[in-house]
């Protein structure tokens, strides 16, 4: 009895504790239900506010989505218009491309319900074509009562686009429709978008698209418009379009935002209104409470049964994780050590001990400075460790340092540091990991030195070396010579590589190799091309000898290596050699011509002397004739014939002397006599071709020291050229209206000292620019039977007199076409020899 009472007294506390534990396990679900019921009152009060907030958030989200859809549609339409503009500029002469452009424009109209018509206008705002040609979607535009408003809005948008060179929009246009027309509602408000077509900084035309505001709302998905009403408003709250005429309830939510459809667009506001569906909040709350209580009770009972099982599994996992961590730390070559908040070492792994040569027992408990730090760097390493632990150093790439092994050898390391956090989130120390980088660092240093030597050699080359990625045309490498001559982009590489067809071939090769199996064929790589001589087209006229080959870049991409050597000096030498050879050929021809002229002069002197003697003999026989008609008419003609034969012989002698490079035989001569003789010689030929020659010689001209025969030769040549030019410009039937060939002489006082000026002007077609550049060259002639020496000899004669000869075209009175040419001769009034003699005399 006593033992049973004693047993009850001893076991009673344990039974009581067991009951308490049992009550806790049994009544936990009931307690949870009671707590949940108390919370329900709070939930019911706040649920309405949450529902309202959710509806407002959903409204804002759907409004943002609709805004993005509309703005994205306008952005895509603008890009499409710009693309069509570019194709229009490229299809100016190609009818197929023009037709393709119209088809693209028509597809844009058909696939976008907000666009009803696209018009192409030229630079003068004249309509060239429009799409669609006939379509119910656009036929309503041509209503007479709407033409003026639509055209005025289009003109204002085109003018704004012309001024700004950017895409512009017109203001909103309210159209007038009869109430029975089906498009009255959908197309009542429209506006224009105009995209300029800019080529070379000038607008060559405009592409205009007509939008309907109702069509803009069609961009919004139908499922959104079924739950919300969308409205487009102008900046003065005028309704432009509305998705539904259904009235919104009084408790509906609303929101609005501005649409950004373009820089020069009118202000548009997008408004959204809700149609909230009826909800039975009480019923839903009751179902939620029942379901919640049931789930909570089940979960509570299940959690009690699983609590011990989860705890046992956690302990087993912890033991497994600890064993795995120890194995991983012992197998890794990375040295790991841990420090407490006093920087004392609390843990090292086996790799760290092998790295330093100390055992774990010797290292644990040590504080800085550590024995594995080099003596010369201990203070520096202490400071660096303090800064690293205070996060004053960027630890993303680690800290390079060095440690000294126990045997005295040094190894280079990279250290990473991380804070050690316990289960309560409190830092208890740091963990550091060390990687031996001695060998990689040595390799990197050797590679860096090798690369530096390689770069030094490339930078010192007097040739452009460049490497370009053929996939994206990016410059991968360029040496100093390339950068100094072609900049830092790949334009110079492709300029040296060749023309556009070659570049397209390079890109096709790169694409084919990308699509082929992995690896670039070795037979394709390192094949050096034959050297090419390339002349740059940038205006510098530099020549380069170019070699290139395909190589794999360091990352495996296909690249092209190009080496270009400047050969401009060699090309200039070759060009000078060629010109020298041409000059030698000209000299040879001139020498031959001189020999021929000397022979001709010798052969022609005898018949000319005979003609002169015969004329003089006939004249002497006729002097005794008593017939006055013979004396008056025949004798002067015979005397003139003899005189001209003698003059011809003199001219031939002068030409012979000129060919032999003799100086002109100067004498003081009146220029009027030479001009009159020249006109007399050429006048017969002028009359034969029904043309006239006029002369205008200024009064009191001084005598000049010249060779009269050579100057006469020059004037006769210029007068004949003037007659030939006039004869070619005027056919025989209209030569009565041809202007005469004019020769004039005066003093040019605009220069100092004054010079004698002789001008020969004709009324022909002038001298083309291509001819004027070469007409004084030897052997250059525009006549089929010409030798090309006339003007060259004339200029040589004038220059031998220390004068100048040039030609200038004349324009008609309207300055629209050439009406002739004027040859001008300037001769010094005093010969250079006389000037030098006078100067010497003054010095004496």
Coordinates of C-alpha atoms in Angstrom, one line a residue, residues 691-694 723 726 737-743 761-763 810:
X691 CA 33.4 85.6 -144.4
X692 CA 34.9 88.9 -143.4
X693 CA 37.9 90.2 -141.4
X694 CA 37.9 93.5 -139.4
X723 CA 38.0 81.6 -140.0
X726 CA 33.5 80.5 -137.9
X737 CA 24.9 86.7 -140.6
X738 CA 28.2 85.3 -139.3
X739 CA 30.2 87.8 -137.3
X740 CA 33.5 88.8 -138.8
X741 CA 36.9 87.6 -137.5
X742 CA 38.3 90.6 -135.6
X743 CA 41.9 91.5 -134.9
X761 CA 38.4 87.0 -131.9
X762 CA 36.0 84.7 -133.9
X763 CA 32.3 83.9 -133.7
X810 CA 33.3 84.1 -125.0

